[in-house]
Amino acid sequence: MLRPVALLLLLLAAPRSLAVETLRIAIEDTGGEVRISGRGLGFGADSEEATFVAIPSDVAVVRRKAGKLEVNGAPVLGDSVRFRAGLSSTEDAGSSPGEQPIKAGGTQVRGDVVVRPLREGLQLINVIPLEDYLAAVLGSEMPVSFPLEALKAQAVAARTYALQKKLESYSNAFHLGSSVLHQVYGGVNREDPRTRTAVDATRGLVLTYELAPIEAYFHASCGGRTESGQDALHRDLPYLQPVDCPCGRLPASRWSASMSDAEIKSALKRPAQGMKVTARTSTRRVTRVTMGDGSSLDGVELRRRLGYTRLKSLDFEVERVEHGYMFTGRGYGHGAGLCQWGAKALADKGKGYVDILTHYYPGAELQQLY
């Protein structure tokens, strides 16, 4: 059911002159020099009202020299510079970004690119319309071959997550990063016609709780039951509660990993012998392991040290084998919120994206932001 949008959400909206919601995404940290290119390239101040000056060569080399920025050898005013592609002699400062891709360092993106000093080098920030951002996020976070209803559910979750992070960091230089620490964002190369379709079909839809955007966490596979926000992320949120999930019956949810005593000792900085699980959550995810010497380690820290791609989740059993340990588990990721493989399984059974979202975020409501 759609309800009126809260004032809090309205405050997130872009200036009316742009009529589009934008995000600032940190895409790359570089050394003291970076190359920016694009058809009809221009540069200006880092402002929505900036006037852009055309660069005839469509290429800009930005250097940091004595703490200041230079564009093609000429110093620029201010502590940052913003680039936009697709300019023409008739365009004015109010033109919408995102019409023409722009290459910044090793990434091609839509929207504008801001270059600013960071520590001893430079930082690249992509200022991009939210819906363009989502089309690339979907192609980075979920297989594009998944059913369209699963992709739609992911689009709403990703849009909600991005807006909540924007609200949380509204006055910062950027709102999100581009890695797994936030949402994986690979730029234009990760877009796909199916991700565009899913984004367009859910345009402006967000999940809310008490009329504010929720923290819409998601993960690859829960292994059969999602985890609470408190146990997975130390986020005690009413809409992140354990629910049953059909992904537990899928081969993709099962994994195993063997590690030698030497590998574990190197990762943990202590002997591995005698490792055993001594505490679990209500969904049987490991919260503590104890070693033979009596020392113990938090489950989340164990997974971080042994590697997220090897210890894919905390829903595992551990068995002593010759010269090491065998870990056998279910799921991939922290387990809270939307389960992507579970969304696929539900969509395969005919469930729509609204049903999928309602299942994984109990108590959250769907609202039309724009």
XYZ file of C-alpha atoms in Angstrom:
370
model
C 0.000 0.000 0.000
C 1.336 3.437 -0.921
C 1.144 6.189 1.701
C 1.955 9.905 1.570
C 5.675 10.616 1.525
C 7.091 11.956 4.770
C 8.652 15.391 5.018
C 11.911 13.602 5.800
C 11.875 11.991 2.370
C 10.974 15.241 0.652
C 14.096 16.800 2.117
C 16.100 14.241 0.167
C 14.755 15.417 -3.164
C 17.057 17.240 -5.553
C 16.678 20.973 -6.234
C 13.617 21.613 -8.349
C 15.790 23.059 -11.121
C 17.287 19.589 -11.620
C 14.080 17.604 -11.048
C 16.201 14.511 -10.442
C 17.546 12.762 -7.345
C 21.350 12.491 -7.405
C 24.006 10.691 -5.384
C 27.695 11.326 -4.817
C 29.679 8.077 -5.149
C 33.400 7.792 -4.330
C 34.619 5.661 -7.239
C 38.404 5.784 -7.077
C 41.394 7.125 -5.158
C 44.394 7.829 -7.388
C 47.887 9.222 -7.265
C 48.716 12.833 -8.069
C 47.439 12.686 -11.663
C 44.290 11.404 -13.383
C 42.894 11.511 -16.937
C 39.266 12.478 -17.615
C 37.734 12.074 -21.086
C 34.375 12.272 -22.819
C 32.640 13.742 -25.867
C 31.823 17.390 -25.323
C 33.877 17.524 -22.107
C 33.820 20.618 -19.923
C 34.795 21.617 -16.393
C 33.558 23.948 -13.707
C 33.071 24.335 -9.969
C 31.626 21.515 -7.865
C 28.148 23.011 -7.756
C 24.753 22.149 -9.230
C 24.619 25.716 -10.593
C 28.132 25.684 -12.088
C 28.920 27.058 -15.530
C 31.019 24.562 -17.504
C 33.892 25.622 -19.761
C 34.391 23.403 -22.819
C 37.683 21.556 -23.297
C 38.389 21.425 -27.064
C 40.374 18.178 -26.920
C 37.668 16.343 -24.903
C 40.499 15.199 -22.624
C 41.600 16.654 -19.287
C 44.659 15.717 -17.268
C 44.209 16.763 -13.656
C 47.350 17.105 -11.579
C 47.938 17.929 -7.980
C 50.792 20.394 -7.641
C 51.828 21.925 -4.308
C 48.436 20.999 -2.879
C 46.539 22.771 -5.704
C 44.774 21.389 -8.777
C 45.714 21.925 -12.402
C 43.655 21.045 -15.494
C 45.808 20.544 -18.596
C 48.586 22.524 -16.948
C 46.440 25.515 -15.917
C 45.659 26.149 -12.223
C 42.012 26.130 -11.180
C 40.296 28.020 -8.392
C 38.911 26.165 -5.404
C 39.731 22.843 -3.818
C 37.876 20.673 -6.357
C 36.893 20.625 -10.019
C 33.840 19.058 -11.675
C 33.660 17.567 -15.163
C 30.653 16.972 -17.415
C 30.455 15.367 -20.858
C 27.879 16.039 -23.572
C 28.191 19.835 -23.511
C 27.500 22.027 -26.539
C 27.881 25.724 -27.137
C 24.163 26.241 -26.462
C 23.978 24.356 -23.146
C 23.567 26.359 -19.992
C 24.405 25.719 -16.369
C 21.050 24.048 -15.750
C 21.557 21.145 -18.167
C 20.936 17.717 -16.672
C 23.931 15.419 -16.096
C 24.109 11.857 -17.338
C 23.337 12.252 -21.032
C 26.854 11.310 -22.152
C 29.239 8.839 -20.422
C 32.494 10.129 -19.051
C 35.668 8.140 -18.356
C 37.494 8.959 -15.153
C 40.628 6.972 -14.388
C 39.704 3.347 -15.013
C 35.902 3.715 -14.755
C 33.290 4.910 -17.247
C 30.239 6.495 -15.616
C 27.194 8.616 -16.301
C 26.652 11.978 -14.676
C 29.468 14.292 -13.541
C 32.870 13.540 -12.046
C 34.409 15.615 -9.266
C 38.163 15.517 -8.649
C 39.413 16.681 -5.263
C 42.633 16.346 -3.250
C 42.709 13.461 -0.783
C 45.694 12.831 1.435
C 48.696 12.815 -0.968
C 46.665 12.017 -4.092
C 43.287 12.625 -5.718
C 39.784 11.296 -5.159
C 37.178 10.810 -7.902
C 33.511 11.287 -7.010
C 30.704 10.454 -9.426
C 27.671 12.769 -9.137
C 25.008 10.665 -10.813
C 21.216 10.517 -11.137
C 19.950 7.869 -8.728
C 18.146 5.813 -11.365
C 21.276 5.626 -13.560
C 23.284 4.572 -10.521
C 20.802 1.804 -9.731
C 20.968 0.313 -13.232
C 24.716 -0.229 -12.724
C 24.351 -1.405 -9.108
C 21.892 -4.121 -10.124
C 24.326 -5.387 -12.757
C 27.057 -5.486 -10.117
C 25.081 -6.941 -7.202
C 22.697 -9.505 -8.753
C 22.994 -11.825 -11.783
C 21.091 -10.148 -14.640
C 19.719 -13.582 -15.579
C 17.619 -13.659 -12.380
C 13.822 -13.305 -12.814
C 12.630 -9.759 -13.409
C 10.615 -9.709 -10.168
C 13.775 -10.516 -8.200
C 15.622 -7.724 -10.018
C 12.778 -5.325 -9.195
C 12.978 -6.268 -5.514
C 16.729 -5.649 -5.600
C 16.168 -2.294 -7.302
C 13.832 -1.106 -4.536
C 16.185 -2.363 -1.822
C 19.207 -0.720 -3.450
C 17.346 2.575 -3.982
C 16.211 2.596 -0.361
C 19.684 1.744 0.936
C 21.240 4.530 -1.151
C 18.751 7.161 -0.009
C 19.147 6.175 3.637
C 22.930 6.515 3.294
C 22.488 9.884 1.578
C 20.390 11.112 4.468
C 22.973 9.798 6.943
C 25.889 11.544 5.193
C 24.095 14.468 3.547
C 26.775 17.108 4.241
C 29.767 14.886 3.437
C 31.888 15.032 0.286
C 30.256 11.775 -0.878
C 27.342 9.603 0.208
C 28.538 6.083 -0.618
C 31.581 4.188 -1.817
C 31.562 1.805 -4.775
C 32.741 -1.410 -3.062
C 31.087 -4.170 -1.036
C 31.338 -1.930 2.026
C 28.295 -0.119 0.615
C 26.849 -1.299 -2.723
C 29.027 -2.577 -5.544
C 28.956 -0.029 -8.372
C 30.860 -0.721 -11.588
C 29.721 2.162 -13.782
C 28.345 2.029 -17.318
C 29.881 -1.379 -18.058
C 27.645 -3.021 -15.455
C 24.384 -1.734 -16.933
C 22.128 -4.153 -18.801
C 18.746 -3.838 -20.556
C 17.185 -6.053 -17.864
C 18.555 -3.940 -15.013
C 17.213 -0.828 -16.761
C 13.813 -2.464 -17.081
C 13.748 -3.373 -13.370
C 14.810 0.130 -12.317
C 12.301 1.842 -14.619
C 9.469 -0.431 -13.448
C 10.066 0.570 -9.807
C 11.075 4.187 -10.378
C 10.897 6.249 -7.192
C 9.691 3.386 -4.972
C 11.341 3.054 -1.554
C 10.813 1.018 1.604
C 10.001 2.958 4.763
C 9.366 2.343 8.434
C 7.537 5.070 10.332
C 7.796 7.166 7.137
C 11.614 7.124 6.986
C 13.721 5.075 4.537
C 14.826 1.799 6.094
C 18.345 0.408 6.264
C 17.660 -2.051 3.448
C 20.536 -4.488 3.877
C 20.791 -7.452 1.529
C 23.092 -10.412 0.902
C 23.648 -13.231 -1.585
C 22.253 -16.232 0.296
C 21.036 -16.825 3.851
C 21.160 -20.628 3.686
C 17.519 -21.146 4.674
C 16.801 -18.523 7.337
C 17.777 -14.869 7.480
C 19.478 -13.337 10.503
C 18.303 -10.508 12.749
C 19.849 -7.108 12.243
C 21.069 -7.172 15.840
C 22.997 -10.437 15.469
C 24.258 -9.823 11.931
C 25.074 -6.112 12.018
C 24.524 -4.892 15.587
C 21.511 -3.004 14.190
C 18.410 -3.720 16.286
C 15.813 -2.840 13.663
C 12.202 -4.123 13.692
C 12.164 -4.881 9.951
C 15.380 -6.976 10.054
C 14.128 -10.127 11.744
C 14.775 -13.831 10.977
C 12.425 -15.272 8.343
C 12.371 -18.616 6.554
C 13.819 -18.617 3.055
C 13.627 -21.107 0.146
C 17.311 -20.609 -0.756
C 18.277 -23.281 1.779
C 17.241 -25.964 -0.719
C 19.437 -24.546 -3.482
C 22.911 -25.957 -4.224
C 24.185 -22.363 -4.437
C 23.660 -21.962 -0.688
C 26.084 -24.764 0.282
C 29.836 -24.333 0.611
C 32.922 -25.858 2.164
C 36.464 -24.674 2.732
C 39.544 -26.427 4.054
C 42.353 -24.510 5.706
C 45.666 -25.775 7.006
C 46.941 -25.151 10.511
C 49.608 -22.894 9.035
C 47.053 -20.785 7.129
C 44.854 -20.357 10.179
C 47.785 -19.558 12.457
C 48.976 -16.917 9.995
C 45.500 -15.339 9.815
C 44.693 -15.485 13.526
C 48.212 -14.884 14.889
C 47.787 -17.846 17.231
C 47.881 -21.684 17.022
C 44.837 -23.250 15.376
C 44.728 -26.568 17.259
C 41.643 -27.178 19.373
C 39.301 -24.807 17.529
C 35.640 -25.369 18.351
C 32.382 -23.407 18.159
C 31.220 -22.313 21.618
C 28.314 -19.912 20.901
C 25.677 -19.424 18.212
C 22.713 -17.139 17.485
C 19.115 -18.413 17.398
C 19.592 -19.089 13.657
C 22.740 -21.145 14.439
C 25.240 -18.637 13.131
C 28.549 -18.735 14.956
C 29.194 -15.938 17.429
C 32.283 -17.337 19.169
C 35.008 -19.920 18.642
C 37.452 -21.110 21.286
C 40.996 -22.357 20.708
C 42.850 -25.119 22.473
C 44.886 -22.603 24.460
C 41.687 -21.189 25.979
C 41.612 -18.013 23.913
C 38.439 -17.124 22.013
C 37.428 -15.046 19.021
C 34.207 -13.344 17.917
C 32.583 -15.021 14.909
C 32.503 -11.844 12.805
C 36.202 -11.246 13.484
C 37.010 -14.873 12.647
C 35.332 -14.506 9.258
C 37.109 -11.230 8.564
C 40.516 -12.704 9.336
C 40.034 -15.990 7.478
C 38.519 -14.207 4.464
C 34.948 -13.465 3.411
C 35.267 -15.485 0.197
C 36.538 -18.587 2.029
C 34.355 -18.436 5.148
C 31.294 -17.364 3.184
C 28.958 -17.084 6.162
C 28.803 -17.715 9.895
C 26.340 -20.595 9.478
C 28.969 -23.344 9.539
C 30.309 -26.443 11.262
C 34.027 -26.947 11.766
C 35.758 -30.330 11.831
C 39.338 -31.248 12.580
C 41.083 -32.953 9.636
C 44.701 -33.910 9.058
C 46.905 -30.821 9.459
C 43.964 -28.416 9.463
C 40.225 -27.827 9.581
C 37.243 -28.323 7.293
C 34.479 -25.704 7.391
C 31.083 -26.742 5.997
C 28.421 -24.078 5.775
C 25.328 -22.561 4.260
C 24.712 -19.119 2.814
C 26.911 -16.280 1.606
C 27.003 -12.960 3.410
C 25.803 -11.503 6.704
C 22.283 -12.933 6.315
C 20.203 -9.841 7.195
C 17.442 -8.436 4.986
C 16.845 -9.424 1.363
C 18.308 -12.780 0.353
C 19.106 -12.562 -3.351
C 18.966 -16.294 -4.090
C 15.844 -16.501 -1.977
C 14.314 -13.679 -4.038
C 15.087 -15.689 -7.166
C 13.446 -18.801 -5.705
C 10.323 -16.846 -4.703
C 10.136 -15.177 -8.124
C 10.469 -18.589 -9.782
C 7.376 -19.618 -7.786
C 5.422 -16.664 -9.171
C 5.855 -14.163 -6.343
C 5.990 -10.476 -7.320
C 8.566 -8.000 -6.100
C 6.188 -6.468 -3.520
C 5.599 -9.909 -1.967
C 9.341 -10.567 -1.942
C 10.130 -7.280 -0.214
C 7.336 -7.761 2.330
C 8.738 -11.189 3.185
C 12.306 -10.062 3.830
C 11.536 -6.675 5.447
C 8.513 -7.437 7.688
C 6.736 -4.292 8.821
C 8.280 -2.030 6.173
C 5.988 -0.179 3.749
C 6.384 0.708 0.090
C 6.141 4.424 -0.742
C 6.412 6.467 -3.931
C 9.129 9.070 -3.380
C 8.964 10.608 -6.873
